[in-house]
Every structure is written in structure tokens, then in C-alpha cells.
Amino acid sequence: MASVLTPQSEDFPRWYQDIVAKAEMAENGPVRGTMVIRPYGYAIWERMVAEMDARIKACGAQNAYFPLFIPLDYFQREAEHVEGFSPELAVVTIGGGKELEEPFAVRPTSETIFGEYMAKWVQSYRDLPLLLNQWANVVRWELRTRLFLRSSEFLWQEGHTAHATEEDARNYATRILRDAYEDFMVQVLAIPVLIGRKTAAERFPGAINSMTCEGMMRDGKALQMGTSHELGQNFARVFDMNYLDADGQQQLCWTTSWGTSTRMVGGLIMAHGDDQGLVLPPRIAPTQCVVVLVKDADGAGESAARLADELVAAGVRARLDARVDTSFGRRATDWELKGVPLRLEVGPRDLAEGHVTLVWRHLSKKETVPLSAAVKLVVEQVNVVQAEMLASATARRDEHTSQCSSLGDVVEASQTGFARVPWAVVGVEGEKELAESAITVRCLQREDGSVPAADDEPDLVAFCARAY
Amino acid sequence: MASVLTPQSEDFPRWYQDIVAKAEMAENGPVRGTMVIRPYGYAIWERMVAEMDARIKACGAQNAYFPLFIPLDYFQREAEHVEGFSPELAVVTIGGGKELEEPFAVRPTSETIFGEYMAKWVQSYRDLPLLLNQWANVVRWELRTRLFLRSSEFLWQEGHTAHATEEDARNYATRILRDAYEDFMVQVLAIPVLIGRKTAAERFPGAINSMTCEGMMRDGKALQMGTSHELGQNFARVFDMNYLDADGQQQLCWTTSWGTSTRMVGGLIMAHGDDQGLVLPPRIAPTQCVVVLVKDADGAGESAARLADELVAAGVRARLDARVDTSFGRRATDWELKGVPLRLEVGPRDLAEGHVTLVWRHLSKKETVPLSAAVKLVVEQVNVVQAEMLASATARRDEHTSQCSSLGDVVEASQTGFARVPWAVVGVEGEKELAESAITVRCLQREDGSVPAADDEPDLVAFCARAY
């Protein structure tokens, strides 16, 4: 069957563009860099939100909502922050038909406005830690945009927390990185992200430490899928975030911030998709199993409907496709394009022999199975497919990770995947040199894979790659 | 115990302001008219979103997300729409440090941008109805703002649908009004809203019919809590929303839009709150039962913790308050302020006799109950309280609704509640006259309470009131 997508090997960016359009995930909005997220794309985002929100709450944070509009002078208070974000601001200068005396920015991120209010709410050590999160849209004026991956407006969650000690702040930033972000990405998205520390050059503006989750896409490039920052006392100082400690002494708070966004939808597409379309891990798929009625004859319609009902009753996100006025082939292609993990094809011919056909999207495999065993099999395969997808994504990542010992090696290895190299071989100078080949240090790890407490620890390993 | 709130009877608006602040619901943002929704207020909104979203999906609509930024010329295409919204727009004129050639608006509502894209997605009658909804923030430049009730930025859902026929559009707009909005407001918020049709003067800009849910607040004023509009073919014409019918003929779609917002949080506060604070119906309360440890002695701490765990296991949203370093009285006052429906007080003295104290927030009633019966009683009372709150809100609404037969009657009755008057007595001229006393026709109903199909049906009844 001819593919409706540009093959990945021919032009990966074009393949991505095709899939976003053909699987009805999103379209460009009318204002440059904005996006319209269509129902199928949004259903995936909704599941991401539900799964991530539960993990964030399990880490003890509460949701709140802060304003979209932020006074310009808030940005100017923290030196690195203003430098980082000023070029990206969208500014409102007219309100209610009048020129505003004090124009304001559409939030690009909310450290400053959270800082202003958290300073009011934190009085004593009893108010700490204060753990807040919000789900919101943010705007960064981007020059080159790509749906989900880099857009002027995107949806995200941003956490902002205040702590009594540096240690507590660091532990919490790490806990979010591990228990919320990594757990979600690995267990639900089946993307075996690398966890590490950013180099000074790649740090969030105003942070003293940025930690990251880096996923490998099927073209060997890296995607930063979530970050968690220790902000030290930089924002606390600027916004007077003080507290009285148990001894009645005034102390400055330590803060963190951390975020994940609709960018993860782009990562999901590029980590698993193939030339036939999306391939969704069952835990994130809006539909885990579609029951496709091949032809409505000899009771096939009733059997298909019953199967779909039984699957739903068994806890599977199943749906029935009984649109027999559209050709079976076209519908099958469409479900492949949409990446539905499991497909049960129900037709009169198979049924006459007591069979239905089960199709695994991630393996492009078909098998004839007894109708009576179908529900049990699908329930079981939901978990099997999830595990297999994580295993194959992990194998792919490892195959495309090369051990390097020189910058030359790194440049070569980065053409097809990640380069693992001693950080001492790269260093700040090497980082600049690699940048000329559009290669960046994605993260630093210790030899054992754990996250370093500083970039000058001995024997650190750098993972380098081209990146989105 | 002295109340921390201004009494309602003394100054209702001030009471409202006090409660929003003291119950830690929200604060004013730094940019005029914006709001910071604090965790307790946001937890209520999150429950509203979950309950409403489920109802909207049950009505067949799918969620999507459209851009925050809308080109200014989109608004200019529909004459009434531009007139209605132009004075309220916030306009971005600077992006990425540069003056923009084409400034754009921050969305005040999204009929136009949905129209533009739905026109592309609808080709044939098979694509209809197209039922979309989004949860988003919107901005309207308001002169007088009040937290939750009228703010420059607010959170809402907005539904936008396209249909093949006028009848189908009307039925769907009505279905959302009844099965999503009214059902949620009555069953979950325990607010007995009136359902009716808006007069021509009160219609949404560009609509041919606006229908509304009107709640009565405790000061007798009305609050419009949700609206559902038939847009006729006005937006379809402007955005070329055509489809090929079954006979291959080109036809124009019929569209609807409908919305509910964070305004409902304000309605919830004002419909049930009293001089001691919020009174939340159990189905919307983030915490349905708080177990308050009076004093940690003689095993009271363990009993309280066990009770809280058992309540959670029994499906109650319960939490433990064991902060014995804060005085019991202060904590009790705080839970009353926060409107938690049921409170179990657990102290060593009661426990010695095998008792705990149950407090009903809506009745300000206390009763000593056997510890062994407490969980079962709370589970039962969650439903009882919900029903009692709806019954008393309904009785209050009916007591404060006067049957009137002249405009003079209406003006008098509107000082304390709703005036029910024959629409023939008011009419377009009377509507203008009432406006001078800040009284509006909230909605039109048929004698039997059903929603009229036109404002010139005979024997319609008008409900008039002062309103937020």
C-alpha cells in the first residue's frame, strides 16, 4: 500500500510535517508561529496532562493560576532573566481602544509573577515549602517555528516552589525531574530519556542549575522534553521572598521552577513514528484498540459492536469503526496513520470460522485469533505492547549512542545519534567548537548515570547531539 | 465568635471581597483587572472543569485548542460582532522587539477563528455536525472588575459547533444548555438556575438567539452563569462554512457557540455563602469532610488519622487537620470560612466516651455521634447535605421571586429579588425604562417554564432583576 507520508529516510522534517497534517494533529494558526491543535492531537495532550498532573500532585504541589499579562518591569529585575527573555516578548500596548500608559508582556514564563506573590504568602518557616504549579499557555516570539516543537504560543505546566534551604530546593527539583517527568516519559510515553545536568551555557536564564530529560528521536537528534531548575536565591532576592526561621531570624528562600509542554507531543511523534504514521504507546493512546467492521453482513456488525463494548467494559479505551460506506482499506490506512496500537478487524468471512484478525501497529503484524479469545488477548497485549515499545526505543537509543574520545568523533557520531564523551574532552571551549556544527551538549552525567551536583565534578560524561 | 467578614446585610459587595481574600480564593493581579487564582479557588475550578468537561463530552463534543492571538481583521467581518467586541480588545503591537506590521488581538472569544478553520474541515454533510470545545483563557478589557465575576482575563470553556440544519443547531444549543449547563449548576453547584431566552437587547453580538442560565445570589441579584447561542448562518456566511449535501448541492452551515467560565466560582460563593464564610455543596467541595484533631492526647491523634483514612477509603474527599500547634478555635473558624461541608472534631474528652463531634457547615449544627458510626454517617450526609442545599437555595429563590403586573412593581420587587412579569407589560420600551433603574430582563420563559422559540410568542413571562 502506497504511503501517504514522505518516507523518514528521504526527508525527516517533511515526514514530520506530513504526519502532523495527515493524522489531523495540528495546523498552523493565522498569526505567525501559533498553532491550532485539532481534536486528535488535543486528546493526546489531555492524556499527557492527566498523567503528569497526577504525578505532580503526588509530589505535593498544588495547582493555581496566575495572570497571562506581566508588567514589563518584572522582567527587568533579574539580570539574566531579562537578557534571556526580552527578545522573545509579545507586548500589549493597546487596551480597550486606548494606548496603554504601561504596556505589559504576554507571559513567556512566570518566575517573576509567581515570585511577587509567593513573597507575600511566605511569612514563616511554617509556610515552607510552598509548592505551586500551573497549566497555562505561554508565548515566546520565535523566528523559526514547527508545530508542537517550537511555536510562538504553546501549552505547558510550570512549577514554582520556595524552600527554606538549598538542599530542600535541590531535592525537590530532582524529585520532580525523576518522579514526575522521567517516570511519565519512560513509563507512559515509552521514551527512554537521558537525565542529566545542563552545562552553564545551556542553563535557564537566572538558574544556578538546570536539569533535563533528553529523548532521542528516530533521526538520531535529541529533544529536550522537560527541565527542572534550581534558581538559588536569585529570584527570592529580587522579589524579597523572606521567611522567619524557627529562631525568629529573617532568611531568604531558595526557589525552583520546572516545566513540560506540548513539545512532548512532538517528541512522541518523532520517537516512535514510522513511514506508515504515528505509533502510539497504549498508555498514552486516546484509542488503544479500534474494532474495524470490514463488511456489515452475516451478523458481523453486531459482533463488532459487542466486541467494542466488551473491551470498554474490560477497561480498554476501545472504539468501533462501523463506517462501511468508506472502503476498508482506506480506514485501515487511517488507523495506522493515527497510530492506534491494536486493531481488531471483524468481517463475515473470518467470523464464519469463529475468527477475527488482530493487527499490532508497532510490529505491522497480523494474526488470526479466535473471536472468543479476542478480548482477553487485547487486554493482555495493551501491556505487552507498552513494554515492547519501551524496549525497542531503548535498544534504538543505545545502538545510536557512540562512545567518543575526541571532538572529531563527536561531530561524526552526532550525524546519526548521541555522542557519549568525557566532559573533560569537551569543556567550555569544545562546546563552542561543536556549536559550529550545530551540536550541543545535551546533558552531563556521572559515570554511573546519576546527576552531578556541579559541572566541575571529576570524570563527568557529556552527551552531545544535534537537537530540536 | 467574632466574624472575620463584613456581614452580608451590612455590605454584600464588601462581604464578597472579604471572603475571596480570607478564604484564599484569589487576589488581584498586577495588571489591571487580572486575577491570581490561589490553590483553594483553583481546586474548586478544577472540579468544575472535570464535571463540566464530562457533560460536554457526553453531549458528543471533542476538545481542541485554538490560538490566543487572532488577526484584527477576523473581527471586522461580522458587523455586530465587531461592534460588540472592538471596545474590549487587548492588542499586541510589538513582537520579538519589533513593531508588528499586522497587530493582532488577544482573543476575547473565538467564534471567528473557529469559523475560519471549521470552514476548511467541513466539506460534506458527512462531516456534520462538527462539535468542538476548548478550555482556554480569554481577555476582555473591562473598566470595572471584580474577582471571578468580571475580570480582564478569565478562564472558560467555549463550544463552537456547525450543523446541517437550523433545527439541528437549535437542538444542540438547547441540549448543551440543559444537559451540560443546567444539570451541572443544579446537581453539582446546587444553584437552581432559571433557564430562558435573552431579549434582543441582551443577545450575544452576532447571534440570532441567546439562551441563558440565571442564578439568584443571596443579595437577590441575578448572575448570568452560562449562555448558549444560535448564531444562525451569520458566521457561516462570513467564513464560507459550506457543505455538499446528500444531493450534491452546496449548502451553508448553521452554527452555535456556548460558554461557561470562572464566573461560576463567584456564583458559587454568592449563592450559598453566609457571614461565617463559604458554604460549599459536597459535590463541588475539594474537601468534603475535614477531620480536626482537637488535642493530641490519649490516642486522639491515631483515631483522627484512622478516621480520615477510612473516609478516603469510603470514597469521601476527606483530609486530616492535625496542626495542633494552631489553636483549635482558629482552625475551626478557618474551615468554616473555607466552607467545608462536614467537620469531624476528634478530641480526647469525646473519645473517652466513644464519641466524636460532627458539624454541619450549612446548618451551623453540631452533634455528638458514636465514633463507630462516624464514617457511615459522613458518607450518608454527603448526599443529604447536597440535597438540602439545593432545596434551601430553591426555597430562597422562590421566596424572593415576586409576581408583578406593572413596571413599578418590577422596580420595587427587583430591590430584593426577581420580578416575574408578563413580557407584554415590559416590551422593548419597558426594557429601556427598567435599565434606568439598573434592572434588566434576565430571560424570557413560556408560562410552563420552557424556553420560547422566539421573543414574540404570545404570553411570555419575563424575569427581571438587578444583576452582576
CSV table of N, CA and C in Angstrom, one decimal, chain B residues 82-175:
chain,number,residue,atom,x,y,z
B,82,VAL,N,-18.1,42.8,15.6
B,82,VAL,CA,-17.0,43.8,15.7
B,82,VAL,C,-17.5,44.9,16.6
B,83,GLU,N,-18.8,45.3,16.5
B,83,GLU,CA,-19.3,46.3,17.3
B,83,GLU,C,-19.3,45.9,18.8
B,84,GLY,N,-19.6,44.6,19.0
B,84,GLY,CA,-19.7,44.1,20.4
B,84,GLY,C,-18.3,44.0,21.0
B,85,PHE,N,-17.3,43.6,20.3
B,85,PHE,CA,-16.0,43.3,20.9
B,85,PHE,C,-14.9,44.3,20.7
B,86,SER,N,-15.0,45.1,19.7
B,86,SER,CA,-13.9,46.1,19.5
B,86,SER,C,-13.5,46.9,20.7
B,87,PRO,N,-14.4,47.4,21.4
B,87,PRO,CA,-14.0,48.2,22.6
B,87,PRO,C,-13.3,47.5,23.7
B,88,GLU,N,-13.4,46.1,23.6
B,88,GLU,CA,-12.9,45.3,24.7
B,88,GLU,C,-11.6,44.6,24.4
B,89,LEU,N,-11.0,44.9,23.2
B,89,LEU,CA,-9.8,44.2,22.8
B,89,LEU,C,-8.5,44.6,23.5
B,90,ALA,N,-7.7,43.7,23.8
B,90,ALA,CA,-6.3,44.0,24.1
B,90,ALA,C,-5.5,43.6,22.9
B,91,VAL,N,-4.6,44.5,22.5
B,91,VAL,CA,-3.9,44.4,21.2
B,91,VAL,C,-2.4,44.3,21.3
B,92,VAL,N,-1.8,43.3,20.7
B,92,VAL,CA,-0.4,43.1,20.7
B,92,VAL,C,0.2,43.9,19.5
B,93,THR,N,1.1,44.8,19.7
B,93,THR,CA,1.6,45.6,18.6
B,93,THR,C,3.1,45.4,18.5
B,94,ILE,N,3.8,44.7,19.5
B,94,ILE,CA,5.2,44.5,19.5
B,94,ILE,C,5.5,43.0,19.7
B,95,GLY,N,6.3,42.5,18.8
B,95,GLY,CA,6.7,41.1,19.0
B,95,GLY,C,8.2,40.9,18.7
B,96,GLY,N,8.9,40.2,19.6
B,96,GLY,CA,10.3,40.0,19.3
B,96,GLY,C,11.1,41.3,19.2
B,97,GLY,N,10.6,42.3,20.0
B,97,GLY,CA,11.4,43.6,20.0
B,97,GLY,C,11.0,44.5,18.8
B,98,LYS,N,10.2,44.1,17.9
B,98,LYS,CA,9.8,44.9,16.8
B,98,LYS,C,8.4,45.3,16.7
B,99,GLU,N,8.1,46.5,16.2
B,99,GLU,CA,6.7,46.9,15.9
B,99,GLU,C,6.2,45.9,14.8
B,100,LEU,N,5.0,45.4,15.1
B,100,LEU,CA,4.4,44.4,14.1
B,100,LEU,C,3.7,45.1,13.0
B,101,GLU,N,3.9,44.6,11.8
B,101,GLU,CA,3.1,45.2,10.6
B,101,GLU,C,1.6,45.0,10.8
B,102,GLU,N,1.3,43.8,11.3
B,102,GLU,CA,-0.1,43.5,11.5
B,102,GLU,C,-0.4,43.1,12.9
B,103,PRO,N,-0.7,44.1,13.7
B,103,PRO,CA,-1.1,43.8,15.2
B,103,PRO,C,-2.2,42.9,15.2
B,104,PHE,N,-2.3,42.2,16.4
B,104,PHE,CA,-3.4,41.2,16.5
B,104,PHE,C,-4.0,41.3,17.9
B,105,ALA,N,-5.2,40.7,18.0
B,105,ALA,CA,-5.9,40.8,19.3
B,105,ALA,C,-5.6,39.6,20.2
B,106,VAL,N,-5.7,39.8,21.5
B,106,VAL,CA,-5.7,38.6,22.4
B,106,VAL,C,-7.2,38.2,22.4
B,107,ARG,N,-7.5,36.9,22.2
B,107,ARG,CA,-8.9,36.5,22.0
B,107,ARG,C,-9.8,37.0,23.1
B,108,PRO,N,-10.9,37.6,22.8
B,108,PRO,CA,-12.0,37.9,23.8
B,108,PRO,C,-13.0,36.7,23.7
B,109,THR,N,-13.0,36.0,22.7
B,109,THR,CA,-13.9,34.8,22.4
B,109,THR,C,-13.5,34.4,21.0
B,110,SER,N,-13.8,33.1,20.6
B,110,SER,CA,-13.1,32.6,19.4
B,110,SER,C,-14.0,32.2,18.3
B,111,GLU,N,-15.3,32.7,18.2
B,111,GLU,CA,-16.1,32.4,17.1
B,111,GLU,C,-15.4,32.5,15.7
B,112,THR,N,-14.7,33.6,15.6
B,112,THR,CA,-14.1,33.9,14.3
B,112,THR,C,-13.0,32.9,13.9
B,113,ILE,N,-12.1,32.7,14.8
B,113,ILE,CA,-11.0,31.8,14.4
B,113,ILE,C,-11.5,30.3,14.3
B,114,PHE,N,-12.5,29.9,15.1
B,114,PHE,CA,-13.1,28.6,14.9
B,114,PHE,C,-13.7,28.6,13.5
B,115,GLY,N,-14.4,29.6,13.2
B,115,GLY,CA,-15.1,29.7,11.9
B,115,GLY,C,-14.2,29.5,10.8
B,116,GLU,N,-13.1,30.2,10.8
B,116,GLU,CA,-12.1,30.1,9.7
B,116,GLU,C,-11.6,28.6,9.5
B,117,TYR,N,-11.3,27.9,10.6
B,117,TYR,CA,-10.8,26.6,10.4
B,117,TYR,C,-11.9,25.5,10.2
B,118,MET,N,-13.0,25.7,10.9
B,118,MET,CA,-14.1,24.7,10.7
B,118,MET,C,-14.6,24.8,9.2
B,119,ALA,N,-14.5,25.9,8.6
B,119,ALA,CA,-14.9,26.0,7.2
B,119,ALA,C,-14.0,25.1,6.3
B,120,LYS,N,-12.7,25.0,6.7
B,120,LYS,CA,-11.8,24.1,6.0
B,120,LYS,C,-12.1,22.6,6.2
B,121,TRP,N,-12.5,22.3,7.5
B,121,TRP,CA,-12.7,20.9,7.9
B,121,TRP,C,-14.0,20.4,7.4
B,122,VAL,N,-15.0,21.3,7.2
B,122,VAL,CA,-16.3,20.8,6.8
B,122,VAL,C,-16.4,20.8,5.3
B,123,GLN,N,-16.6,19.6,4.7
B,123,GLN,CA,-16.7,19.6,3.2
B,123,GLN,C,-18.1,19.0,2.9
B,124,SER,N,-18.4,17.9,3.5
B,124,SER,CA,-19.7,17.3,3.1
B,124,SER,C,-20.6,17.1,4.3
B,125,TYR,N,-21.8,16.8,4.0
B,125,TYR,CA,-22.8,16.6,5.1
B,125,TYR,C,-22.3,15.5,6.1
B,126,ARG,N,-21.4,14.6,5.6
B,126,ARG,CA,-20.8,13.5,6.5
B,126,ARG,C,-20.0,14.1,7.6
B,127,ASP,N,-19.4,15.3,7.4
B,127,ASP,CA,-18.6,16.0,8.4
B,127,ASP,C,-19.4,16.7,9.5
B,128,LEU,N,-20.7,16.6,9.3
B,128,LEU,CA,-21.6,17.4,10.2
B,128,LEU,C,-22.4,16.4,11.1
B,129,PRO,N,-22.8,16.8,12.3
B,129,PRO,CA,-22.3,18.1,12.9
B,129,PRO,C,-20.9,18.0,13.3
B,130,LEU,N,-20.2,19.1,13.4
B,130,LEU,CA,-18.8,19.2,13.9
B,130,LEU,C,-18.9,19.9,15.2
B,131,LEU,N,-18.6,19.2,16.3
B,131,LEU,CA,-18.9,19.6,17.7
B,131,LEU,C,-17.5,19.8,18.4
B,132,LEU,N,-17.1,21.1,18.6
B,132,LEU,CA,-15.8,21.4,19.2
B,132,LEU,C,-16.0,22.2,20.5
B,133,ASN,N,-15.0,22.0,21.3
B,133,ASN,CA,-15.0,22.8,22.6
B,133,ASN,C,-13.5,23.1,22.9
B,134,GLN,N,-13.3,24.2,23.6
B,134,GLN,CA,-12.0,24.4,24.1
B,134,GLN,C,-12.0,25.0,25.5
B,135,TRP,N,-11.0,24.7,26.3
B,135,TRP,CA,-10.8,25.3,27.7
B,135,TRP,C,-9.7,26.2,27.5
B,136,ALA,N,-9.9,27.5,27.8
B,136,ALA,CA,-8.9,28.5,27.5
B,136,ALA,C,-9.0,29.7,28.4
B,137,ASN,N,-8.0,30.6,28.3
B,137,ASN,CA,-8.2,31.9,28.9
B,137,ASN,C,-8.6,32.9,27.8
B,138,VAL,N,-9.4,33.9,28.2
B,138,VAL,CA,-9.8,35.0,27.2
B,138,VAL,C,-9.6,36.3,27.9
B,139,VAL,N,-9.6,37.3,27.1
B,139,VAL,CA,-9.3,38.7,27.7
B,139,VAL,C,-10.3,39.7,27.2
B,140,ARG,N,-11.0,40.4,28.1
B,140,ARG,CA,-11.8,41.5,27.7
B,140,ARG,C,-11.5,42.7,28.5
B,141,TRP,N,-11.2,43.8,27.9
B,141,TRP,CA,-10.7,44.9,28.6
B,141,TRP,C,-11.9,45.6,29.4
B,142,GLU,N,-12.0,45.2,30.6
B,142,GLU,CA,-13.2,45.7,31.4
B,142,GLU,C,-12.8,46.9,32.2
B,143,LEU,N,-13.7,47.8,32.4
B,143,LEU,CA,-13.5,49.0,33.2
B,143,LEU,C,-13.6,48.7,34.7
B,144,ARG,N,-14.7,48.1,35.0
B,144,ARG,CA,-14.9,47.8,36.5
B,144,ARG,C,-14.8,46.3,36.6
B,145,THR,N,-13.8,45.9,37.4
B,145,THR,CA,-13.6,44.4,37.5
B,145,THR,C,-13.9,44.0,39.0
B,146,ARG,N,-14.2,42.7,39.1
B,146,ARG,CA,-14.4,42.1,40.5
B,146,ARG,C,-14.0,40.7,40.4
B,147,LEU,N,-13.2,40.2,41.3
B,147,LEU,CA,-12.6,38.9,41.2
B,147,LEU,C,-13.6,37.8,40.9
B,148,PHE,N,-13.4,37.0,39.9
B,148,PHE,CA,-14.2,35.9,39.4
B,148,PHE,C,-15.4,36.4,38.6
B,149,LEU,N,-16.0,37.5,39.0
B,149,LEU,CA,-17.3,37.9,38.4
B,149,LEU,C,-17.1,38.7,37.1
B,150,ARG,N,-16.0,39.5,37.1
B,150,ARG,CA,-15.8,40.3,35.9
B,150,ARG,C,-14.3,40.6,36.0
B,151,SER,N,-13.5,40.0,35.2
B,151,SER,CA,-12.1,40.2,35.2
B,151,SER,C,-11.6,40.3,33.7
B,152,SER,N,-10.5,41.1,33.6
B,152,SER,CA,-10.0,41.3,32.2
B,152,SER,C,-9.6,39.9,31.6
B,153,GLU,N,-8.9,39.1,32.3
B,153,GLU,CA,-8.6,37.8,31.9
B,153,GLU,C,-9.5,36.8,32.7
B,154,PHE,N,-10.1,35.9,32.0
B,154,PHE,CA,-10.8,34.8,32.8
B,154,PHE,C,-10.6,33.5,32.1
B,155,LEU,N,-10.9,32.4,32.8
B,155,LEU,CA,-10.8,31.1,32.3
B,155,LEU,C,-12.2,30.6,31.9
B,156,TRP,N,-12.3,29.9,30.8
B,156,TRP,CA,-13.6,29.4,30.4
B,156,TRP,C,-13.5,28.2,29.5
B,157,GLN,N,-14.7,27.7,29.2
B,157,GLN,CA,-14.8,26.8,28.0
B,157,GLN,C,-15.7,27.5,27.0
B,158,GLU,N,-15.3,27.3,25.7
B,158,GLU,CA,-16.2,27.8,24.7
B,158,GLU,C,-16.4,26.7,23.7
B,159,GLY,N,-17.7,26.5,23.4
B,159,GLY,CA,-18.0,25.4,22.4
B,159,GLY,C,-18.4,26.1,21.1
B,160,HIS,N,-18.0,25.5,20.0
B,160,HIS,CA,-18.4,26.0,18.7
B,160,HIS,C,-18.8,24.8,17.8
B,161,THR,N,-20.0,24.9,17.3
B,161,THR,CA,-20.4,23.7,16.5
B,161,THR,C,-21.0,24.2,15.2
B,162,ALA,N,-21.0,23.3,14.2
B,162,ALA,CA,-21.6,23.5,12.9
B,162,ALA,C,-22.5,22.4,12.6
B,163,HIS,N,-23.7,22.8,12.0
B,163,HIS,CA,-24.7,21.8,11.7
B,163,HIS,C,-25.3,22.0,10.3
B,164,ALA,N,-26.0,20.9,9.9
B,164,ALA,CA,-26.5,21.0,8.5
B,164,ALA,C,-27.8,21.8,8.5
B,165,THR,N,-28.6,21.8,9.6
B,165,THR,CA,-29.9,22.5,9.5
B,165,THR,C,-30.0,23.4,10.8
B,166,GLU,N,-30.9,24.3,10.6
B,166,GLU,CA,-31.2,25.2,11.7
B,166,GLU,C,-31.8,24.4,12.9
B,167,GLU,N,-32.6,23.5,12.6
B,167,GLU,CA,-33.2,22.7,13.7
B,167,GLU,C,-32.1,21.9,14.5
B,168,ASP,N,-31.2,21.3,13.8
B,168,ASP,CA,-30.1,20.6,14.5
B,168,ASP,C,-29.3,21.5,15.3
B,169,ALA,N,-29.0,22.7,14.8
B,169,ALA,CA,-28.2,23.7,15.6
B,169,ALA,C,-29.0,24.1,16.8
B,170,ARG,N,-30.3,24.4,16.7
B,170,ARG,CA,-31.1,24.8,17.8
B,170,ARG,C,-31.2,23.7,18.9
B,171,ASN,N,-31.4,22.5,18.4
B,171,ASN,CA,-31.5,21.4,19.3
B,171,ASN,C,-30.2,21.2,20.1
B,172,TYR,N,-29.1,21.4,19.4
B,172,TYR,CA,-27.8,21.2,20.1
B,172,TYR,C,-27.5,22.3,21.1
B,173,ALA,N,-27.8,23.5,20.7
B,173,ALA,CA,-27.6,24.7,21.6
B,173,ALA,C,-28.4,24.5,22.9
B,174,THR,N,-29.6,23.9,22.7
B,174,THR,CA,-30.5,23.6,23.8
B,174,THR,C,-30.1,22.5,24.7
B,175,ARG,N,-29.5,21.5,24.0
B,175,ARG,CA,-29.0,20.3,24.7
B,175,ARG,C,-27.9,20.7,25.6
